Short mmCIF file of C-alpha atoms in Angstrom, two decimals:
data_model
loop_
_atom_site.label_atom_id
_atom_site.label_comp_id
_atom_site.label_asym_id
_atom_site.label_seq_id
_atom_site.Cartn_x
_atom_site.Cartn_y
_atom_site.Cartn_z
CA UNK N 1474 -11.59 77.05 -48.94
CA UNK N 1475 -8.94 79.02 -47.46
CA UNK N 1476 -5.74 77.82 -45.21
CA UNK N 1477 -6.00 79.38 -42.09
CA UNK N 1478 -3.92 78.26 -38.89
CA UNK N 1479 -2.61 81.01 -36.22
CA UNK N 1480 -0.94 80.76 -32.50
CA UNK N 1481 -3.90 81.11 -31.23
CA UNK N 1482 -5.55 78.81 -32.58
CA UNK N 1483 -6.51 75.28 -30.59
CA UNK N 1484 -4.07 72.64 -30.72
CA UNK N 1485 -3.91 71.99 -34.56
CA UNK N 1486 -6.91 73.47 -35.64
CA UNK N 1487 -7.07 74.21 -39.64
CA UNK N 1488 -9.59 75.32 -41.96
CA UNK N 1489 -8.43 72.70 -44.46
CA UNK N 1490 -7.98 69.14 -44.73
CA UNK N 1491 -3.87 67.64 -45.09
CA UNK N 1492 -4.25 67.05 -48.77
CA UNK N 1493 -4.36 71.12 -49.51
CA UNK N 1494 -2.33 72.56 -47.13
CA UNK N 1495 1.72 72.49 -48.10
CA UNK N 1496 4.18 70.48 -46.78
CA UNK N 1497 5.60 72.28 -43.34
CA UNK N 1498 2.08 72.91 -42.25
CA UNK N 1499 0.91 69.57 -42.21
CA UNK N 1500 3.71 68.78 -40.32
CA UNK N 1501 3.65 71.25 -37.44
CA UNK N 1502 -0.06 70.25 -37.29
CA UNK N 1503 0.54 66.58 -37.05
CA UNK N 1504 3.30 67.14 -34.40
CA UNK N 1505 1.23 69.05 -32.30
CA UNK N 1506 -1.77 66.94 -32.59
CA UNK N 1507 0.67 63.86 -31.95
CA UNK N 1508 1.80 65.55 -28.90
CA UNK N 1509 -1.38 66.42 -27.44
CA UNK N 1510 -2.62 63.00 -27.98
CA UNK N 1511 0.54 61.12 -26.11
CA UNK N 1512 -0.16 63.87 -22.89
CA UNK N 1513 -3.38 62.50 -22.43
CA UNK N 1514 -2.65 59.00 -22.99
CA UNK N 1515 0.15 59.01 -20.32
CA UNK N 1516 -2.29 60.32 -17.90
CA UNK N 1517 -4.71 57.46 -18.48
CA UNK N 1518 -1.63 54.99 -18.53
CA UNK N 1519 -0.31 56.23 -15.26
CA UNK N 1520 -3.73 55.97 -13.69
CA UNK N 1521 -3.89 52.24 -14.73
CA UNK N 1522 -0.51 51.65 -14.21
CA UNK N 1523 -0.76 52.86 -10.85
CA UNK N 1524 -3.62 50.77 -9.93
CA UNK N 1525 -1.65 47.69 -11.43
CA UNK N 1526 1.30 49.21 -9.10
CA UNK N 1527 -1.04 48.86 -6.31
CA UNK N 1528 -2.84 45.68 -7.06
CA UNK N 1529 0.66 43.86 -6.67
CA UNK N 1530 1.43 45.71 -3.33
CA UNK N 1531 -1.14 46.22 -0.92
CA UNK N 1532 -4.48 46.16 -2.82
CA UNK N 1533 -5.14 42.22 -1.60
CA UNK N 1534 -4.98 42.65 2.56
CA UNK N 1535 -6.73 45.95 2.14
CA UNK N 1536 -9.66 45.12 0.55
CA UNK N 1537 -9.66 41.54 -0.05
CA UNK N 1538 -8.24 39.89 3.56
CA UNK N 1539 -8.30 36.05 3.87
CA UNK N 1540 -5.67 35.30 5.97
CA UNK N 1541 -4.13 33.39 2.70
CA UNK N 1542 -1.34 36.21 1.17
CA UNK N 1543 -1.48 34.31 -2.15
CA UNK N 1544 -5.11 34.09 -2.30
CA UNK N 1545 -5.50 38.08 -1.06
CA UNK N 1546 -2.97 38.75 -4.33
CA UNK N 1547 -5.52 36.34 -6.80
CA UNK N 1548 -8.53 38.29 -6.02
CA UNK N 1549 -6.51 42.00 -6.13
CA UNK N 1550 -5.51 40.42 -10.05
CA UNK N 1551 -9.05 39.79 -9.94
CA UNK N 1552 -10.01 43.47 -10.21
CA UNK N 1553 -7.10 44.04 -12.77
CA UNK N 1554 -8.96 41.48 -14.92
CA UNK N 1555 -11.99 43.20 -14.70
CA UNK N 1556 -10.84 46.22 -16.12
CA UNK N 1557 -9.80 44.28 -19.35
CA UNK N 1558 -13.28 42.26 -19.01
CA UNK N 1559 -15.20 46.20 -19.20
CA UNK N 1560 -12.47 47.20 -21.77
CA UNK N 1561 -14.86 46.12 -24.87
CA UNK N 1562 -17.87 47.58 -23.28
CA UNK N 1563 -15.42 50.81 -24.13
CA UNK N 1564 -14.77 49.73 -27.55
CA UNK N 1565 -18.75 49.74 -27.89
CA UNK N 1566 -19.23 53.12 -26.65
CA UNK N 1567 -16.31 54.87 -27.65
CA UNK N 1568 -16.33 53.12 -30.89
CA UNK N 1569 -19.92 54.65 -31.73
CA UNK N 1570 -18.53 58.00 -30.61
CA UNK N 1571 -15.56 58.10 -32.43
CA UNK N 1572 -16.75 56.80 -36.02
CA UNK N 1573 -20.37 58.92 -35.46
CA UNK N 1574 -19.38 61.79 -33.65
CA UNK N 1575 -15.56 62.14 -34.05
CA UNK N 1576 -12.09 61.28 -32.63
CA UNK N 1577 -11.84 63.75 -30.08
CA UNK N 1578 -15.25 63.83 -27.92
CA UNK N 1579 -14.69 60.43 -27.54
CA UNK N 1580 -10.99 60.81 -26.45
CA UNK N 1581 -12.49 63.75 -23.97
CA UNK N 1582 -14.71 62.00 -22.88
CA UNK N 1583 -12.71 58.84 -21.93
CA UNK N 1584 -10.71 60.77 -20.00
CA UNK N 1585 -12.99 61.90 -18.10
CA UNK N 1586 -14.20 58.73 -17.32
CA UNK N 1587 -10.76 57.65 -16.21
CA UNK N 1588 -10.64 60.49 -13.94
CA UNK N 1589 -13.47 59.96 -11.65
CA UNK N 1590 -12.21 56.53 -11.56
CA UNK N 1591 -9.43 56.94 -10.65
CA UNK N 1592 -9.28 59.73 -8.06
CA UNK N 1593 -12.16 57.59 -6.48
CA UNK N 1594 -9.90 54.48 -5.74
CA UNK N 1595 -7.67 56.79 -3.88
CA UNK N 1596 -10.88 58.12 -1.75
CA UNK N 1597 -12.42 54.13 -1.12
CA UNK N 1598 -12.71 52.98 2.57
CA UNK N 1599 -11.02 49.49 2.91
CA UNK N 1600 -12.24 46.45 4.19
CA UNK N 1601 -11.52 46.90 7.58
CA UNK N 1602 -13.88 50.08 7.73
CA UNK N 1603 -16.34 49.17 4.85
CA UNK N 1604 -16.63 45.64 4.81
CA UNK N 1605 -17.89 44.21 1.80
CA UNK N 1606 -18.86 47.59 0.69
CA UNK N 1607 -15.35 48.27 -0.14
CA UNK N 1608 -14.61 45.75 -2.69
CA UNK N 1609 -17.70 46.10 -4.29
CA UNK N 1610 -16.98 49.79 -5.28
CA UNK N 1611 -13.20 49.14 -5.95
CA UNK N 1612 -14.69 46.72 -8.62
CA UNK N 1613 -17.40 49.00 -9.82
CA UNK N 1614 -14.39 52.16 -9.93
CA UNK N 1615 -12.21 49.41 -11.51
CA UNK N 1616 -14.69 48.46 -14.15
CA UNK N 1617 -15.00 52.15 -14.93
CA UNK N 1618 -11.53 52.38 -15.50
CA UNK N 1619 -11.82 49.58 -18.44
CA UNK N 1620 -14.64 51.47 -19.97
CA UNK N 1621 -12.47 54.17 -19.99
CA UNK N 1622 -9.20 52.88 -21.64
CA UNK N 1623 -11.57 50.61 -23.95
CA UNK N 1624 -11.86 53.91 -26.03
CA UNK N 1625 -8.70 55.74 -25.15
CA UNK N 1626 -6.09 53.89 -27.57
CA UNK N 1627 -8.04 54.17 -30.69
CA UNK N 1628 -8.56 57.33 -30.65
CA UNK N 1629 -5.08 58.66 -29.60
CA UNK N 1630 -3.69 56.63 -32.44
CA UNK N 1631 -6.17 57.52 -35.13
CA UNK N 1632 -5.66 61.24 -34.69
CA UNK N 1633 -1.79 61.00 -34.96
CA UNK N 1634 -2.16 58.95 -37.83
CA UNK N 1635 -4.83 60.72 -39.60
CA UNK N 1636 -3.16 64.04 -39.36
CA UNK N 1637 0.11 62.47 -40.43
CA UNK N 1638 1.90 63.36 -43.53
CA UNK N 1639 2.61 60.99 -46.23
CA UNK N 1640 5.06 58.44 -45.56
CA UNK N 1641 5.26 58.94 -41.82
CA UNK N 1642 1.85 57.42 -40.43
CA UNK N 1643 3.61 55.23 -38.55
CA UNK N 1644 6.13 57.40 -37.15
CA UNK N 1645 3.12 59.84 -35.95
CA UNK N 1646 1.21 56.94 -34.52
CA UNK N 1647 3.97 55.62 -32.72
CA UNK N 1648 4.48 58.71 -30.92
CA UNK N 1649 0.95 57.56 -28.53
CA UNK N 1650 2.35 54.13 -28.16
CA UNK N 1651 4.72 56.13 -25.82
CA UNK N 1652 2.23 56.42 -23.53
CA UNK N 1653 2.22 53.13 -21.58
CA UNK N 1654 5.99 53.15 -20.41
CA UNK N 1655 5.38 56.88 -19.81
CA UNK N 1656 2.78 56.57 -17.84
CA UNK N 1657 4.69 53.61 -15.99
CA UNK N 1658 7.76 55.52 -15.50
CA UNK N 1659 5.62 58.10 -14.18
CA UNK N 1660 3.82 55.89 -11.82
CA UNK N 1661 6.98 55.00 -10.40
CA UNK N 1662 8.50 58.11 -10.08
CA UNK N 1663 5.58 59.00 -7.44
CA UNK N 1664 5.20 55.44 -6.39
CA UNK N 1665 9.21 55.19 -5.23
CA UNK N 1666 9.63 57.78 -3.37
CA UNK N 1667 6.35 57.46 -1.66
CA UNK N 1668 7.55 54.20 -0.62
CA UNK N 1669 10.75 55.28 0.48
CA UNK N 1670 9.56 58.00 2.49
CA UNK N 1671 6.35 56.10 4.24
CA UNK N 1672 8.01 52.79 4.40
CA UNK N 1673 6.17 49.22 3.39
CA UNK N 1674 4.23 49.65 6.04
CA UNK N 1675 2.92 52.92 6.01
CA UNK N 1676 2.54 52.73 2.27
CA UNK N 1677 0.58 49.59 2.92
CA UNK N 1678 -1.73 52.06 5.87
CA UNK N 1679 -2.35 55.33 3.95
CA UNK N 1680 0.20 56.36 1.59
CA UNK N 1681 -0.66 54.41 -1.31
CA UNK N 1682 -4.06 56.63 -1.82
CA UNK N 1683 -1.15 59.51 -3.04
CA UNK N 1684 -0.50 58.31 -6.65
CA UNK N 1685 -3.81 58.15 -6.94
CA UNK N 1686 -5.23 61.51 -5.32
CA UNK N 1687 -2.21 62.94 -7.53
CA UNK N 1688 -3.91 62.00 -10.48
CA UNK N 1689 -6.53 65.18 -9.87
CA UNK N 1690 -3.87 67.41 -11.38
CA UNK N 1691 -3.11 65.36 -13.77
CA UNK N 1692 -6.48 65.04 -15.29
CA UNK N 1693 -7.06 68.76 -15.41
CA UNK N 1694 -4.28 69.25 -17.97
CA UNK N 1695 -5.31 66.37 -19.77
CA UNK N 1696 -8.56 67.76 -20.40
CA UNK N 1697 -6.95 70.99 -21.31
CA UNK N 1698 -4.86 69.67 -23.69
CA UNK N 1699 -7.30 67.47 -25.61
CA UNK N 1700 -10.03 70.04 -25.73
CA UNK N 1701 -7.08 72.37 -27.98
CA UNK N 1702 -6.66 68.78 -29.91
CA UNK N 1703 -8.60 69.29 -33.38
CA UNK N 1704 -10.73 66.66 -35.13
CA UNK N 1705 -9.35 64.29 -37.22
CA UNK N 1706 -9.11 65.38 -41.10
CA UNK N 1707 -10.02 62.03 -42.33
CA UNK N 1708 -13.28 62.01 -40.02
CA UNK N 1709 -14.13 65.75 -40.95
CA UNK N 1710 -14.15 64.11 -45.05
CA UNK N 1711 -15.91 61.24 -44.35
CA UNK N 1712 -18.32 61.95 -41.79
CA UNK N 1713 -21.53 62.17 -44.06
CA UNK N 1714 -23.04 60.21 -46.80
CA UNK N 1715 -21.97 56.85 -48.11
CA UNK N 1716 -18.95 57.15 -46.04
CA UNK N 1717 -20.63 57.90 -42.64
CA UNK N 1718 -20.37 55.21 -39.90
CA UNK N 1719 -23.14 52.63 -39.46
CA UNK N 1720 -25.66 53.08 -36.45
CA UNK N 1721 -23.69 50.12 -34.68
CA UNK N 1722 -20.54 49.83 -35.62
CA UNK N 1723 -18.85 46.98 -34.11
CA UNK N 1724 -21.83 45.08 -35.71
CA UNK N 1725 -20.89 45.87 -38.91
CA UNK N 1726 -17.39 45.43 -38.13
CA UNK N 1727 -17.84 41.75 -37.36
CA UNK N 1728 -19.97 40.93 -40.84
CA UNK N 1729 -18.04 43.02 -42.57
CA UNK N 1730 -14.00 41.82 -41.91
CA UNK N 1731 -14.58 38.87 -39.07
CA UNK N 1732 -10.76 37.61 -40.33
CA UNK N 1733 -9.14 40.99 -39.62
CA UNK N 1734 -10.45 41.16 -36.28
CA UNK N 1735 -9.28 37.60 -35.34
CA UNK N 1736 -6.12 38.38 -36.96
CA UNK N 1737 -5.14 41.76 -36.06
CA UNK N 1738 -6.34 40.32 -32.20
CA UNK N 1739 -3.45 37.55 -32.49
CA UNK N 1740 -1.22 39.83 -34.13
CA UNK N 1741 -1.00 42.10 -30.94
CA UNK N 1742 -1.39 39.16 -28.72
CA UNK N 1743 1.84 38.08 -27.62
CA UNK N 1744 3.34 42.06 -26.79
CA UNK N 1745 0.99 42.14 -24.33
CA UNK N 1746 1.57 39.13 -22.56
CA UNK N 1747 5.32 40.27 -22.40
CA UNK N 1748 4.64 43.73 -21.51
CA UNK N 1749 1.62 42.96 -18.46
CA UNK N 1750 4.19 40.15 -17.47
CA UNK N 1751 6.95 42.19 -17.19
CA UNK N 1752 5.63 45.90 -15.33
CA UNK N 1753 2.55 43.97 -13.58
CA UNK N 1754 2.70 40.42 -12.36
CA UNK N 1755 6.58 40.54 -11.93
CA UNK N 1756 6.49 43.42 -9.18
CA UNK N 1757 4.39 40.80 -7.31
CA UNK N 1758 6.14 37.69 -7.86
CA UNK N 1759 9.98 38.82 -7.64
CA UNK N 1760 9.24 40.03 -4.17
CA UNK N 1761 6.86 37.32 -2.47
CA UNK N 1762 7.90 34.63 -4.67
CA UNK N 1763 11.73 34.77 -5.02
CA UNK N 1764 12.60 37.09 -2.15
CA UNK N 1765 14.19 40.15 -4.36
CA UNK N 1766 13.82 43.79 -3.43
CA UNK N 1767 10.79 45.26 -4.27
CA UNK N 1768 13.16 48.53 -5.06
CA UNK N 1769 15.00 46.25 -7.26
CA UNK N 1770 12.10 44.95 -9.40
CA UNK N 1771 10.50 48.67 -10.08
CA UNK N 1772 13.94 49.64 -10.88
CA UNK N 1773 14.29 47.38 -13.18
CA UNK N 1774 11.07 47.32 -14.95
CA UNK N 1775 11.35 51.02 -14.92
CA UNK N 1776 14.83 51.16 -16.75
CA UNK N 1777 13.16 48.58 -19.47
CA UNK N 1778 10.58 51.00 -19.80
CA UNK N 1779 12.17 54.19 -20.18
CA UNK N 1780 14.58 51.74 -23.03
CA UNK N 1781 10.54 51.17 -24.44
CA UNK N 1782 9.90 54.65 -25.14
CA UNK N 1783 14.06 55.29 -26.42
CA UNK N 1784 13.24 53.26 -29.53
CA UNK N 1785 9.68 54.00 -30.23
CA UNK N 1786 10.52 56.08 -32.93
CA UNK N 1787 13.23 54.29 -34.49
CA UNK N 1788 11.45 51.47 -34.96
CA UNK N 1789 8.47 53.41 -36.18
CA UNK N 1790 10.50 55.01 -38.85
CA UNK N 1791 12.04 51.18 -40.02
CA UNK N 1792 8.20 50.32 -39.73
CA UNK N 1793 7.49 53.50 -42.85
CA UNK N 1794 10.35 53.21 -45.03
CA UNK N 1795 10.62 48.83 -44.64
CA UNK N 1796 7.09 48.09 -44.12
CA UNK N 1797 4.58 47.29 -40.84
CA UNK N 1798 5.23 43.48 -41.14
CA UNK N 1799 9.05 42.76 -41.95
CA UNK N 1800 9.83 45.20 -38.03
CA UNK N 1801 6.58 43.15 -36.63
CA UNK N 1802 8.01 39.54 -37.51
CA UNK N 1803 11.15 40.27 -36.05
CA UNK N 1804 10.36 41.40 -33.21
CA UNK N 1805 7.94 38.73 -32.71
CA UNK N 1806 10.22 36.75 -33.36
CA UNK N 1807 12.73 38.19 -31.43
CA UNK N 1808 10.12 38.28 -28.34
CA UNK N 1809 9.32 33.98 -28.83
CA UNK N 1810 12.84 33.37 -28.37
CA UNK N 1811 14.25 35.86 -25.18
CA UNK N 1812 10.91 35.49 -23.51
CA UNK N 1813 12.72 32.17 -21.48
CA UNK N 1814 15.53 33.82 -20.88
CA UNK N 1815 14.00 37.33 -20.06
CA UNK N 1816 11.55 35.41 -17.13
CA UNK N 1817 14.38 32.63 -16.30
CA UNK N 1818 16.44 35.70 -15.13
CA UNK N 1819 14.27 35.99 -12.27
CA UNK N 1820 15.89 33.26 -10.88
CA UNK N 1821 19.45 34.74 -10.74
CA UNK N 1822 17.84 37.50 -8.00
CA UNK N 1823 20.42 39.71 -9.55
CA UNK N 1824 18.92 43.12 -10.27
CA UNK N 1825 21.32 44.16 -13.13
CA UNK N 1826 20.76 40.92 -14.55
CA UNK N 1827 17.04 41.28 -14.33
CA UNK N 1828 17.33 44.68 -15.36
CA UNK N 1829 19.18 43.70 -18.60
CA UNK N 1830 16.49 40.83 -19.47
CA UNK N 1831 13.71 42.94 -19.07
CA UNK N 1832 15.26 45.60 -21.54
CA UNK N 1833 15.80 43.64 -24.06
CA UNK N 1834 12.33 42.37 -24.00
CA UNK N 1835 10.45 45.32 -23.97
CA UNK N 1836 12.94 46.46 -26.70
CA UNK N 1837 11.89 43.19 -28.81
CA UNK N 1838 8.54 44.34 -27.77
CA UNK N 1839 8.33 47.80 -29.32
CA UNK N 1840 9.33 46.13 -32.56
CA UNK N 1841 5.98 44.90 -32.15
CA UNK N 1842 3.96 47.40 -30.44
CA UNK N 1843 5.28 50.64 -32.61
CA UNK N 1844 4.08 49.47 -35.65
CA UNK N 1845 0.75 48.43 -34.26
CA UNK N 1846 -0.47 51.75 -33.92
CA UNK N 1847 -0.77 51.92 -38.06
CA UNK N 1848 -0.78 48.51 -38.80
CA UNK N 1849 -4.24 47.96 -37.00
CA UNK N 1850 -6.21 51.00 -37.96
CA UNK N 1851 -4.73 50.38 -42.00
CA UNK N 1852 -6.54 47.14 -41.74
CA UNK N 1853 -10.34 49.30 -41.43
CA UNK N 1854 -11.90 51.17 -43.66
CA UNK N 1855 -12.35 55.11 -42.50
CA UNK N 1856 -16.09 54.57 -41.21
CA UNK N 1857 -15.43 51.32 -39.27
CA UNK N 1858 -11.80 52.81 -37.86
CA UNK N 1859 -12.31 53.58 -34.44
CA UNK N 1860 -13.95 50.45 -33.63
CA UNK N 1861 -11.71 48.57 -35.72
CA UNK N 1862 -8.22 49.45 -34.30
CA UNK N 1863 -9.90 49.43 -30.49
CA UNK N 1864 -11.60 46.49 -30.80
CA UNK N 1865 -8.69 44.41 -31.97
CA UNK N 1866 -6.06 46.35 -29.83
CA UNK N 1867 -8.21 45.51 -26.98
CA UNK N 1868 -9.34 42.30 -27.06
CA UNK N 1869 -5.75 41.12 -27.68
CA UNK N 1870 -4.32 43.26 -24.40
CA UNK N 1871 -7.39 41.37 -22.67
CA UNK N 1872 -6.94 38.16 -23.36
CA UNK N 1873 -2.91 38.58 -23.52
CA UNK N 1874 -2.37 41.37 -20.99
CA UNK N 1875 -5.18 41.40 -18.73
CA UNK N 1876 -5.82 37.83 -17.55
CA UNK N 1877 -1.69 37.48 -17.97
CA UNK N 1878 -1.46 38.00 -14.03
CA UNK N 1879 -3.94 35.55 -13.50
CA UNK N 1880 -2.73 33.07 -15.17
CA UNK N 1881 1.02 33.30 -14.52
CA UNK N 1882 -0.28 33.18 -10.50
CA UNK N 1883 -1.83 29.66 -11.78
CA UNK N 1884 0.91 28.80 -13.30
CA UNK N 1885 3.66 29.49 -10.82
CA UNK N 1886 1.54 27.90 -8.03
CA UNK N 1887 1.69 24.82 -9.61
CA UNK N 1888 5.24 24.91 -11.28
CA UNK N 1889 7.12 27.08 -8.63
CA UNK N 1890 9.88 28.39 -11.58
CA UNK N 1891 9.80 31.70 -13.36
CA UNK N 1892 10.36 29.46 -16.75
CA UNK N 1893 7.21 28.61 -17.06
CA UNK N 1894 6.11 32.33 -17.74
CA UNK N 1895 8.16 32.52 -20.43
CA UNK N 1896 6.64 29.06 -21.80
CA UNK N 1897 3.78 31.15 -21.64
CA UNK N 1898 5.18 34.31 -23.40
CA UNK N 1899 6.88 32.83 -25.93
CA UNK N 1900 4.00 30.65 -26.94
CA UNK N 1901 1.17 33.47 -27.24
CA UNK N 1902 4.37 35.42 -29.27
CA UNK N 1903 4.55 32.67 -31.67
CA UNK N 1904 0.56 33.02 -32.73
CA UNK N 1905 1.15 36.85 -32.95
CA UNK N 1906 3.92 35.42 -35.54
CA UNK N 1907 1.62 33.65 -37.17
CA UNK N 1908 -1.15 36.20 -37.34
CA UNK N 1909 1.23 39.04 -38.92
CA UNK N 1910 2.35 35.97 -41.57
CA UNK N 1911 -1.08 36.13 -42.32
CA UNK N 1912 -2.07 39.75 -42.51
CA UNK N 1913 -1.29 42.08 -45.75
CA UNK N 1914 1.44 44.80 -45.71
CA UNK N 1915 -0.64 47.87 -45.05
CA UNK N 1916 2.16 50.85 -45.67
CA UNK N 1917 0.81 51.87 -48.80
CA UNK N 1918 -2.71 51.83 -48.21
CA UNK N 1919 -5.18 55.42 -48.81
CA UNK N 1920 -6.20 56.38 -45.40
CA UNK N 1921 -8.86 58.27 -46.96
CA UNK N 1922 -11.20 55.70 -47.49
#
């Protein structure tokens, strides 16, 4: 078979798999691919980031009124935890689709998903004109959204890594994981000045529908971009035969390797219970809670992420040439211990204080989170991939980042200190510890099979 690649060709489209072509050409192909695949995931990260956004601001008295402020914000970090709940249901679906019929029409397609979603949370009546109507269908548009990013991760991942030359999977795979704080930063880049310009109030009236009618655009070059994206190497390979997925994958991946689900779940469980803390529940809390700026806590969970995405690569590169688990430990580790401090700064109600706590926990965090994005799918054979790295990515930012907001709202209501949410941090951050202790090093292993 002959190399072919040209300018005008899609997005890195070759006639050969990685293992012929040379050296530079495998790398320009893996860049692009790794570049395509981090556009769309910020696009589906600032869709559910704005929502989050939302959900803390003004989502409770517009569609869920009780007269009760704290009770309005349970039920609008009700429908956040919904989207986590309908997040396997993607794993399911997207998981079939991505080990049957390849990486990218399920990518595709989960964006598309994500876009009708979105864009129709931004069109809803509320509560006051609907009724009960309304929070049904910001539920049912909110559930869609979880279907969606159920399949999103995986895939954006697995085709960075599997077009990655040797020695840098992790490094390639990383450069996805950029896409949350991206996506947050650029949540808050429309969400900021929308406030300033509308005021609380009339952000509260009308203006929050903007981020998400904004999101139109965005979708459209998504979809551009990831139809140019070309299918995974590995999948192309092993598509057929022996080494074809199974009719139901997840099924098989639960007989098959039941301990590196569990595991790889726990390993991943703490980082998201720092991360959901930090850019979701705090924006609530800081401001009703403890009485600081709202301005002051997006600033500052902004700055921590924009410090997120400075070090993703760094820390992917330690993850290649040390090893997935020696960066993971630490910054589990690292996360157990400044989780107290990083919450406890709350209580100061000093932004640059704040500001400083919350970057060096999402810094401690990205030693666990880069990594991840090789670590999980190494852990899966090719056929079971897909479903393997989604299903263990998202069950652990379920049960550690998506019912994180509920429970810190629990927890604060009864114990009225921001201390206890880093009891809670630090504690889920210790069983990720635990979990990587007992997981193999996975640098070395043939992604081919």
């Amino acid at each position: 078979m002959s190399e072919t690649t040209s300018d005008t060709s899609p997005v890195g489209v070759s006639t050969t798999s990685p293992t012929s072509t040379n050296a530079a050409t495998q790398k320009s192909t893996a860049s692009r691919v790794a570049v395509a695949s981090l556009i769309g995931t910020v696009i589906e990260y600032y869709d559910f980031a704005v929502y989050g956004t939302a959900a803390a601001l003004v989502l409770g008295p517009a569609f869920f009124p009780s007269g009760n402020a704290t009770l309005s914000t349970l039920a609008a970090f009700l429908t956040v935890a919904a989207a986590f709940v309908a997040r396997p249901v993607g794993v399911m679906v997207f998981g079939a689709i991505g080990d049957r019929a390849g990486r990218k029409r399920a990518l595709f397609l989960s964006l598309v998903l994500m876009g009708v979603a979105t864009v129709g949370v931004g069109l809803l009546p509320t509560y006051e004109t609907a009724g009960i109507v309304a929070p049904a269908l910001l539920v049912a548009l909110r559930l869609l959204q979880g279907v969606s990013m159920g399949g999103e991760w995986g895939g954006a991942v697995l085709l960075a890594a599997e077009h990655a030359p040797p020695g840098r999977r992790a490094l390639y795979a990383s450069i996805p994981q950029a896409g949350p704080p991206l996506g947050f930063l650029l949540s808050s880049a429309v969400i900021l000045p929308t406030l300033a310009i509308a005021g609380r109030d009339g952000f509260a009236e009308w203006a929050w529908r903007i981020p998400f009618l904004l999101s139109t655009a965005l979708i459209v070059v998504g979809l551009w971009v990831r139809s140019r994206i070309a299918e995974s190497p590995v999948f192309d390979e092993r598509s057929t035969g022996d080494a074809a997925a199974p009719r139901f994958p997840l099924g098989a991946l639960v007989r098959e390797y039941p301990g590196r689900l569990l595991l790889g779940v726990g390993a991943a469980l703490g980082g998201s219970s720092v991360y959901y803390l930090a850019t979701v529940y705090s924006l609530s809390y800081g401001p009703s809670a403890l009485g600081i700026p709202q301005s002051t806590m997006l600033t500052a969970t902004s700055v921590a992420a924009a410090a997120d995405v400075a070090v993703t690569v760094p820390v992917a590169l330690a993850a290649d040439r040390f090893g997935r688990r020696p960066v993971m430990l630490a910054g589990a580790a690292g996360c157990a211990l400044w989780a107290l401090p990083m919450f406890g700064a709350l209580q100061t109600r000093d932004g640059l204080l704040i500001t400083g706590a919350f970057t060096i926990g999402l810094v401690l965090f990205v030693m666990m989170f880069a990594p991840m994005a090789a670590f999980l799918p190494e852990l899966f054979p090719a056929r079971l991939r897909y479903t393997g790295a989604s299903a263990t990515f998202i069950l652990a930012v379920t049960l550690g980042g998506g019912f994180a907001p509920l429970v810190a709202t629990w927890l604060t209501s009864h114990w009225q200190s921001p201390f206890v949410l880093g009891l809670y941090a630090g504690a889920l951050c210790l069983v990720s510890l635990g979990c990587v202790l007992a997981l193999p090093e996975t640098r070395d292993k043939d992604f081919g099979v």
